[in-house]
Tab-separated table of C-alpha atoms in Angstrom:
chain	number	residue	atom	x	y	z
A	66	UNK	CA	62.874	-28.398	6.840
A	67	UNK	CA	61.675	-24.846	6.474
A	68	UNK	CA	63.531	-22.195	8.442
A	69	UNK	CA	61.584	-19.137	9.634
A	70	UNK	CA	63.503	-15.849	9.513
A	71	UNK	CA	62.721	-12.686	11.414
A	72	UNK	CA	61.274	-9.988	9.135
A	73	UNK	CA	64.088	-7.645	10.234
A	74	UNK	CA	66.843	-10.109	9.475
A	75	UNK	CA	67.815	-8.082	6.383
A	76	UNK	CA	67.635	-4.279	6.467
A	77	UNK	CA	66.484	-3.796	2.853
A	78	UNK	CA	63.684	-6.316	3.197
A	79	UNK	CA	62.590	-4.778	6.513
A	80	UNK	CA	62.572	-1.235	5.130
A	81	UNK	CA	60.529	-2.293	2.148
A	82	UNK	CA	57.990	-4.011	4.390
A	83	UNK	CA	57.659	-0.789	6.415
A	84	UNK	CA	57.144	1.196	3.180
A	85	UNK	CA	54.595	-1.315	1.945
A	86	UNK	CA	52.670	-1.261	5.238
A	87	UNK	CA	52.489	2.575	4.934
A	88	UNK	CA	51.151	2.488	1.354
A	89	UNK	CA	48.687	-0.301	2.119
A	90	UNK	CA	47.426	1.700	5.067
A	91	UNK	CA	47.031	4.818	2.867
A	92	UNK	CA	45.051	2.724	0.329
A	93	UNK	CA	42.838	1.353	3.128
A	94	UNK	CA	42.155	4.878	4.414
A	95	UNK	CA	41.310	6.083	0.916
A	96	UNK	CA	38.917	3.202	0.423
A	97	UNK	CA	37.281	3.914	3.775
A	98	UNK	CA	36.769	7.584	2.866
A	99	UNK	CA	35.385	6.564	-0.526
A	100	UNK	CA	32.755	4.340	1.085
A	101	UNK	CA	31.999	7.038	3.710
A	102	UNK	CA	31.435	9.556	0.909
A	103	UNK	CA	29.073	7.159	-0.859
A	104	UNK	CA	27.157	6.625	2.418
A	105	UNK	CA	26.989	10.318	3.250
A	106	UNK	CA	25.523	11.112	-0.175
A	107	UNK	CA	23.272	8.083	-0.084
A	108	UNK	CA	24.742	6.736	-3.298
A	109	UNK	CA	24.451	3.027	-3.860
A	110	UNK	CA	27.615	1.108	-4.530
A	111	UNK	CA	28.241	0.306	-8.229
A	112	UNK	CA	30.711	-1.731	-10.232
A	113	UNK	CA	33.525	0.753	-9.832
A	114	UNK	CA	33.184	0.439	-6.049
A	115	UNK	CA	32.923	-3.390	-6.050
A	116	UNK	CA	35.968	-3.867	-8.261
A	117	UNK	CA	38.228	-1.527	-6.206
A	118	UNK	CA	37.067	-3.345	-3.027
A	119	UNK	CA	38.173	-6.579	-4.636
A	120	UNK	CA	41.557	-4.965	-5.506
A	121	UNK	CA	41.951	-3.888	-1.849
A	122	UNK	CA	41.319	-7.465	-0.661
A	123	UNK	CA	43.850	-8.809	-3.133
A	124	UNK	CA	46.315	-6.114	-2.044
A	125	UNK	CA	46.200	-7.344	1.537
A	126	UNK	CA	46.810	-10.863	0.404
A	127	UNK	CA	49.867	-9.708	-1.582
A	128	UNK	CA	51.186	-7.773	1.396
A	129	UNK	CA	50.886	-10.916	3.538
A	130	UNK	CA	52.806	-12.843	0.930
A	131	UNK	CA	55.533	-10.184	1.011
A	132	UNK	CA	55.856	-10.711	4.744
A	133	UNK	CA	55.913	-14.481	4.296
A	134	UNK	CA	58.723	-14.169	1.763
A	135	UNK	CA	60.710	-12.218	4.349
A	136	UNK	CA	60.083	-15.019	6.850
A	137	UNK	CA	61.204	-17.646	4.345
A	138	UNK	CA	64.515	-15.900	3.796
A	139	UNK	CA	64.015	-13.297	1.069
A	140	UNK	CA	67.241	-11.358	0.923
A	141	UNK	CA	69.472	-14.283	1.955
A	142	UNK	CA	71.985	-15.898	-0.360
A	143	UNK	CA	71.213	-19.201	-2.055
A	144	UNK	CA	74.303	-20.728	-0.483
A	145	UNK	CA	72.992	-20.262	3.072
A	146	UNK	CA	69.203	-20.517	2.720
A	147	UNK	CA	67.685	-24.000	3.240
A	148	UNK	CA	66.540	-25.687	0.012
A	149	UNK	CA	63.021	-26.173	1.402
A	150	UNK	CA	62.693	-22.445	1.833
A	151	UNK	CA	63.617	-21.898	-1.815
A	152	UNK	CA	61.072	-24.458	-3.020
A	153	UNK	CA	58.376	-22.864	-0.891
A	154	UNK	CA	59.097	-19.391	-2.292
A	155	UNK	CA	59.032	-20.679	-5.826
A	156	UNK	CA	55.739	-22.485	-5.245
A	157	UNK	CA	54.135	-19.185	-4.054
A	158	UNK	CA	55.453	-17.195	-6.993
A	159	UNK	CA	52.846	-18.209	-9.641
A	160	UNK	CA	50.016	-17.400	-7.269
A	161	UNK	CA	51.668	-14.072	-6.442
A	162	UNK	CA	51.844	-13.229	-10.172
A	163	UNK	CA	48.187	-14.187	-10.627
A	164	UNK	CA	47.111	-11.935	-7.752
A	165	UNK	CA	49.084	-9.016	-9.244
A	166	UNK	CA	47.594	-9.416	-12.717
A	167	UNK	CA	44.072	-9.747	-11.328
A	168	UNK	CA	44.487	-6.705	-9.031
A	169	UNK	CA	45.793	-4.459	-11.811
A	170	UNK	CA	43.050	-5.584	-14.236
A	171	UNK	CA	40.336	-4.915	-11.725
A	172	UNK	CA	41.820	-1.565	-10.833
A	173	UNK	CA	41.634	-0.518	-14.502
A	174	UNK	CA	38.055	-1.756	-14.709
A	175	UNK	CA	37.220	0.298	-11.626
A	176	UNK	CA	38.572	3.431	-13.349
A	177	UNK	CA	36.615	2.734	-16.477
A	178	UNK	CA	33.374	1.852	-14.679
A	179	UNK	CA	33.717	5.223	-12.898
A	180	UNK	CA	34.169	6.962	-16.292
A	181	UNK	CA	31.019	5.273	-17.580
A	182	UNK	CA	29.026	6.493	-14.602
A	183	UNK	CA	30.200	10.082	-15.017
A	184	UNK	CA	30.355	10.590	-18.807
A	185	UNK	CA	27.076	8.987	-19.795
A	186	UNK	CA	26.108	11.332	-22.602
A	187	UNK	CA	29.020	10.652	-24.985
A	188	UNK	CA	28.403	7.523	-27.040
A	189	UNK	CA	31.811	7.756	-28.645
A	190	UNK	CA	33.481	7.884	-25.209
A	191	UNK	CA	31.504	4.836	-24.079
A	192	UNK	CA	32.626	2.856	-27.116
A	193	UNK	CA	36.262	3.805	-26.455
A	194	UNK	CA	35.896	2.765	-22.813
A	195	UNK	CA	34.425	-0.604	-23.660
A	196	UNK	CA	37.249	-1.076	-26.210
A	197	UNK	CA	39.829	-0.448	-23.483
A	198	UNK	CA	38.028	-2.860	-21.175
A	199	UNK	CA	38.280	-5.549	-23.829
A	200	UNK	CA	42.021	-4.967	-24.214
A	201	UNK	CA	42.550	-5.173	-20.450
A	202	UNK	CA	40.499	-8.379	-20.231
A	203	UNK	CA	42.582	-9.909	-23.025
A	204	UNK	CA	45.798	-8.896	-21.263
A	205	UNK	CA	44.626	-10.597	-18.051
A	206	UNK	CA	43.798	-13.814	-19.995
A	207	UNK	CA	47.261	-13.711	-21.629
A	208	UNK	CA	48.888	-13.242	-18.252
A	209	UNK	CA	47.050	-16.270	-16.815
A	210	UNK	CA	48.150	-18.436	-19.773
A	211	UNK	CA	51.806	-17.432	-19.442
A	212	UNK	CA	51.728	-18.200	-15.703
A	213	UNK	CA	50.512	-21.762	-16.218
A	214	UNK	CA	52.144	-22.581	-19.529
A	215	UNK	CA	55.613	-21.082	-19.335
A	216	UNK	CA	56.942	-24.212	-17.550
A	217	UNK	CA	55.866	-27.645	-18.721
A	218	UNK	CA	55.251	-29.557	-16.554
A	219	UNK	CA	53.964	-26.966	-14.147
A	220	UNK	CA	56.041	-28.264	-11.229
A	221	UNK	CA	59.199	-27.137	-13.063
A	222	UNK	CA	58.384	-23.734	-11.569
A	223	UNK	CA	59.914	-24.972	-8.340
A	224	UNK	CA	61.520	-28.323	-9.161
A	225	UNK	CA	64.454	-27.855	-11.557
A	226	UNK	CA	65.120	-31.635	-11.520
A	227	UNK	CA	61.869	-32.428	-13.216
A	228	UNK	CA	61.995	-33.349	-16.929
A	229	UNK	CA	60.620	-30.601	-19.082
A	230	UNK	CA	61.267	-27.048	-20.214
A	231	UNK	CA	60.722	-23.464	-19.029
A	232	UNK	CA	60.628	-20.398	-21.154
A	233	UNK	CA	62.495	-17.187	-20.446
A	234	UNK	CA	60.508	-16.165	-17.421
A	235	UNK	CA	62.173	-12.744	-16.748
A	236	UNK	CA	61.656	-11.739	-20.392
A	237	UNK	CA	58.012	-12.876	-20.286
A	238	UNK	CA	57.401	-10.985	-17.092
A	239	UNK	CA	58.928	-7.856	-18.692
A	240	UNK	CA	56.695	-8.179	-21.817
A	241	UNK	CA	53.619	-8.569	-19.625
A	242	UNK	CA	54.711	-5.530	-17.672
A	243	UNK	CA	55.230	-3.470	-20.863
A	244	UNK	CA	51.656	-4.152	-22.016
A	245	UNK	CA	50.490	-3.286	-18.494
A	246	UNK	CA	52.232	0.091	-18.783
A	247	UNK	CA	50.540	0.755	-22.119
A	248	UNK	CA	47.121	-0.031	-20.716
A	249	UNK	CA	47.873	2.166	-17.652
A	250	UNK	CA	48.579	5.214	-19.801
A	251	UNK	CA	45.573	4.609	-22.018
A	252	UNK	CA	43.210	4.116	-19.085
A	253	UNK	CA	44.382	7.128	-17.120
A	254	UNK	CA	44.349	9.573	-20.032
A	255	UNK	CA	41.095	8.290	-21.554
A	256	UNK	CA	38.782	10.841	-19.917
A	257	UNK	CA	41.063	13.934	-20.219
A	258	UNK	CA	39.777	15.144	-23.657
A	259	UNK	CA	36.195	14.668	-22.517
A	260	UNK	CA	36.860	16.697	-19.292
A	261	UNK	CA	38.308	19.602	-21.263
A	262	UNK	CA	35.313	19.681	-23.585
A	263	UNK	CA	32.899	20.272	-20.679
A	264	UNK	CA	31.531	23.703	-19.925
A	265	UNK	CA	33.036	24.369	-16.521
A	266	UNK	CA	35.615	26.771	-15.067
A	267	UNK	CA	39.177	26.069	-16.189
A	268	UNK	CA	40.391	25.633	-12.584
A	269	UNK	CA	37.986	22.762	-12.165
A	270	UNK	CA	39.239	21.152	-15.387
A	271	UNK	CA	42.816	21.505	-14.136
A	272	UNK	CA	41.911	19.977	-10.766
A	273	UNK	CA	40.059	17.005	-12.230
A	274	UNK	CA	42.836	16.426	-14.806
A	275	UNK	CA	45.416	16.538	-12.019
A	276	UNK	CA	43.560	13.816	-10.112
A	277	UNK	CA	43.583	11.586	-13.172
A	278	UNK	CA	47.211	12.378	-13.942
A	279	UNK	CA	48.314	11.453	-10.456
A	280	UNK	CA	47.731	7.947	-11.657
A	281	UNK	CA	50.710	8.360	-14.006
A	282	UNK	CA	52.782	7.755	-10.848
A	283	UNK	CA	51.559	4.183	-11.117
A	284	UNK	CA	53.073	4.040	-14.605
A	285	UNK	CA	56.412	5.090	-13.162
A	286	UNK	CA	56.203	2.329	-10.572
A	287	UNK	CA	55.348	-0.128	-13.353
A	288	UNK	CA	58.442	0.837	-15.232
A	289	UNK	CA	60.644	0.369	-12.167
A	290	UNK	CA	58.970	-2.983	-11.480
A	291	UNK	CA	59.545	-4.088	-15.066
A	292	UNK	CA	63.272	-3.182	-14.810
A	293	UNK	CA	63.613	-5.184	-11.583
A	294	UNK	CA	62.033	-8.234	-13.282
A	295	UNK	CA	64.455	-8.056	-16.223
A	296	UNK	CA	67.410	-8.656	-13.840
A	297	UNK	CA	65.586	-11.331	-11.843
A	298	UNK	CA	67.714	-14.467	-11.557
A	299	UNK	CA	66.106	-17.821	-10.739
A	300	UNK	CA	69.531	-19.199	-9.787
A	301	UNK	CA	69.683	-16.529	-7.037
A	302	UNK	CA	65.947	-16.211	-6.527
A	303	UNK	CA	66.071	-15.535	-2.784
A	304	UNK	CA	68.217	-12.434	-3.082
A	305	UNK	CA	67.060	-11.123	-6.490
A	306	UNK	CA	63.345	-11.263	-5.748
A	307	UNK	CA	63.383	-8.645	-3.001
A	308	UNK	CA	62.818	-5.545	-5.170
A	309	UNK	CA	60.374	-7.202	-7.618
A	310	UNK	CA	58.158	-8.343	-4.747
A	311	UNK	CA	58.192	-4.874	-3.193
A	312	UNK	CA	57.270	-3.031	-6.392
A	313	UNK	CA	54.603	-5.615	-7.139
A	314	UNK	CA	52.873	-4.676	-3.833
A	315	UNK	CA	53.423	-0.964	-4.322
A	316	UNK	CA	51.684	-0.818	-7.734
A	317	UNK	CA	48.170	-2.027	-6.665
A	318	UNK	CA	48.327	-0.048	-3.418
A	319	UNK	CA	48.762	3.181	-5.427
A	320	UNK	CA	46.074	2.015	-7.861
A	321	UNK	CA	43.563	1.761	-5.012
A	322	UNK	CA	44.467	5.182	-3.597
A	323	UNK	CA	44.290	6.856	-7.038
A	324	UNK	CA	40.929	5.215	-7.858
A	325	UNK	CA	39.408	6.689	-4.678
A	326	UNK	CA	40.650	10.269	-5.160
A	327	UNK	CA	37.819	11.456	-7.507
A	328	UNK	CA	35.202	10.068	-5.134
A	329	UNK	CA	36.682	11.679	-2.042
A	330	UNK	CA	37.289	15.051	-3.762
A	331	UNK	CA	34.634	16.803	-1.544
A	332	UNK	CA	36.510	15.604	1.522
A	333	UNK	CA	39.804	16.857	0.059
A	334	UNK	CA	38.080	20.226	-0.637
A	335	UNK	CA	37.284	20.506	3.103
A	336	UNK	CA	40.902	19.750	4.058
A	337	UNK	CA	42.359	21.976	1.296
A	338	UNK	CA	39.836	24.784	0.754
A	339	UNK	CA	40.364	27.161	-2.144
A	340	UNK	CA	42.520	24.752	-4.173
A	341	UNK	CA	41.814	23.101	-7.492
A	342	UNK	CA	39.824	20.357	-5.796
A	343	UNK	CA	37.307	22.770	-4.215
A	344	UNK	CA	34.085	23.775	-5.887
A	345	UNK	CA	32.957	26.087	-3.141
A	346	UNK	CA	34.454	29.507	-3.838
A	347	UNK	CA	34.402	32.739	-1.980
A	348	UNK	CA	31.299	34.818	-2.732
A	349	UNK	CA	32.018	38.481	-3.557
A	350	UNK	CA	30.547	41.003	-1.147
A	351	UNK	CA	27.364	42.821	-2.263
A	352	UNK	CA	28.238	45.982	-4.083
A	353	UNK	CA	31.795	44.960	-4.828
A	354	UNK	CA	32.945	46.474	-8.080
A	355	UNK	CA	34.534	44.709	-11.005
A	356	UNK	CA	37.315	47.169	-11.737
A	357	UNK	CA	41.005	46.551	-11.768
A	358	UNK	CA	41.231	46.550	-7.983
A	359	UNK	CA	38.708	43.802	-7.477
A	360	UNK	CA	39.006	40.084	-7.888
A	361	UNK	CA	36.693	38.203	-10.190
A	362	UNK	CA	35.750	34.847	-8.750
A	363	UNK	CA	33.287	32.120	-9.760
A	364	UNK	CA	30.106	32.056	-7.681
A	365	UNK	CA	27.393	29.419	-7.839
A	366	UNK	CA	23.853	30.740	-8.591
A	367	UNK	CA	21.715	30.442	-5.512
A	368	UNK	CA	18.885	27.946	-5.740
A	369	UNK	CA	16.268	30.271	-4.227
A	370	UNK	CA	15.836	32.224	-7.456
A	371	UNK	CA	16.300	35.927	-8.005
A	372	UNK	CA	17.498	38.323	-10.724
A	373	UNK	CA	21.027	37.927	-12.078
A	374	UNK	CA	21.812	40.887	-14.425
A	375	UNK	CA	24.551	40.565	-17.007
A	376	UNK	CA	27.836	42.362	-16.367
A	377	UNK	CA	27.568	45.930	-17.743
A	378	UNK	CA	29.352	46.545	-21.048
A	379	UNK	CA	29.500	50.248	-20.370
A	380	UNK	CA	29.707	51.181	-16.688
A	381	UNK	CA	28.394	54.682	-17.260
A	382	UNK	CA	25.258	53.847	-19.168
A	383	UNK	CA	22.197	51.818	-18.157
A	384	UNK	CA	19.309	51.332	-20.543
A	385	UNK	CA	16.127	49.489	-19.805
A	386	UNK	CA	13.693	48.426	-22.485
A	387	UNK	CA	10.439	46.563	-21.797
A	388	UNK	CA	8.613	44.656	-24.484
A	389	UNK	CA	5.175	43.390	-23.864
A	390	UNK	CA	3.318	40.986	-26.145
A	391	UNK	CA	-0.311	40.391	-25.216
A	392	UNK	CA	-2.560	38.183	-27.273
A	393	UNK	CA	-6.251	37.535	-26.787
A	394	UNK	CA	-8.266	34.772	-28.439
A	395	UNK	CA	-11.997	34.370	-28.459
A	396	UNK	CA	-13.281	30.931	-29.280
A	397	UNK	CA	-16.723	30.444	-30.848
A	398	UNK	CA	-17.796	26.875	-31.425
A	399	UNK	CA	-14.205	25.640	-31.526
A	400	UNK	CA	-13.037	28.117	-34.322
A	401	UNK	CA	-10.578	30.871	-33.606
A	402	UNK	CA	-10.107	34.068	-35.573
A	403	UNK	CA	-7.678	36.903	-34.817
A	404	UNK	CA	-7.378	40.464	-35.917
A	405	UNK	CA	-4.563	42.795	-35.002
A	406	UNK	CA	-4.958	46.227	-33.470
A	407	UNK	CA	-1.901	48.361	-32.709
A	408	UNK	CA	-1.868	50.547	-29.619
A	409	UNK	CA	-0.123	53.887	-29.306
A	410	UNK	CA	2.865	52.185	-27.774
A	411	UNK	CA	4.987	50.588	-30.482
A	412	UNK	CA	6.349	48.097	-28.030
A	413	UNK	CA	2.905	46.665	-27.238
A	414	UNK	CA	0.556	44.924	-29.590
A	415	UNK	CA	-2.897	43.540	-28.802
A	416	UNK	CA	-4.425	40.851	-30.940
A	417	UNK	CA	-8.100	40.581	-30.293
A	418	UNK	CA	-11.165	38.918	-31.793
A	419	UNK	CA	-14.248	40.841	-32.773
A	420	UNK	CA	-16.410	37.827	-32.105
A	421	UNK	CA	-17.470	36.735	-28.651
A	422	UNK	CA	-18.730	33.385	-27.622
A	423	UNK	CA	-19.910	31.400	-24.697
A	424	UNK	CA	-16.424	30.058	-23.980
A	425	UNK	CA	-15.108	33.459	-23.062
A	426	UNK	CA	-11.669	34.847	-23.730
A	427	UNK	CA	-8.193	33.440	-23.221
A	428	UNK	CA	-5.447	36.070	-22.755
A	429	UNK	CA	-1.724	35.457	-22.880
A	430	UNK	CA	0.748	38.143	-21.812
A	431	UNK	CA	4.506	37.830	-22.300
A	432	UNK	CA	7.011	40.426	-21.149
A	433	UNK	CA	10.737	40.708	-21.729
A	434	UNK	CA	13.033	42.941	-19.829
A	435	UNK	CA	16.540	43.476	-21.075
A	436	UNK	CA	19.174	45.398	-19.054
A	437	UNK	CA	22.482	46.499	-20.450
């Protein structure tokens, strides 16, 4: 008979559930802001949005499983927990692993779909991204195979009395986690060289790179999770599974939050104006000098047009030179002939035709004004 425990029966388990609930809530808020930003800008959802929504749904399922594990006696000793509880926890474990692998794979796909939507011009970058997608897909397939084939027959995952064999499950989990860490690092650092090759202010490059590198926190969590799996003992599964279950929920929750950060950057800019994430900078006052006592700041060119002179190379000297090039063609019966006639001004030249015709004259005037 299955015994139901209170979730606060063991302090460590209860504290980890509180921490997980906080991180899952942050991930949910980040996803809500992401969708709100898409709606505000009237941008249709794309594959990067759909995949991260799927990760969020899986995350909630994993969080529910973490709570169920606490109710089934996670944290208790094998000598005191009912055998039916242990069997139930072991039956849930393969599905929990499958949810984790699927969530992390879809999270990486969401990142890379986002890269493809932003960096469309670079064919080399697109090939690299598709190559990383292939590696992640193969990793997911390998993870599925190890879940269903590591114990033969499959029921040996929870029934140790069945005739058959099981591989070294903790070692297998660690190897799968190691490949996951490698793909984490590759996926998160993939766009950094492309970002720094763009023509934009350095502070923007630093801000965007910082958003991507926040994802390296996920790699740290992956390492901690892998270490907890190495010491996992199936002879004391109820007490040794507490930390692995917790870190397995933390990892996709951070992945959802991190995937939403680039999309909600304008909202972050409103909350934290003037930081790396903000593209709206303070506009210098009219007439403000550019000497040592002034501050040079980036200012977007206004869309209503106007003249934007270059910064003076010599503050004490201003030279203006106007060049005018005027050409006139006369067309007679579809044939055009031109003869040059210089005026008194060396900077102006008129090209005219001595012939006149019924089609009249076409005049083109081009002027250049250079200020320095």
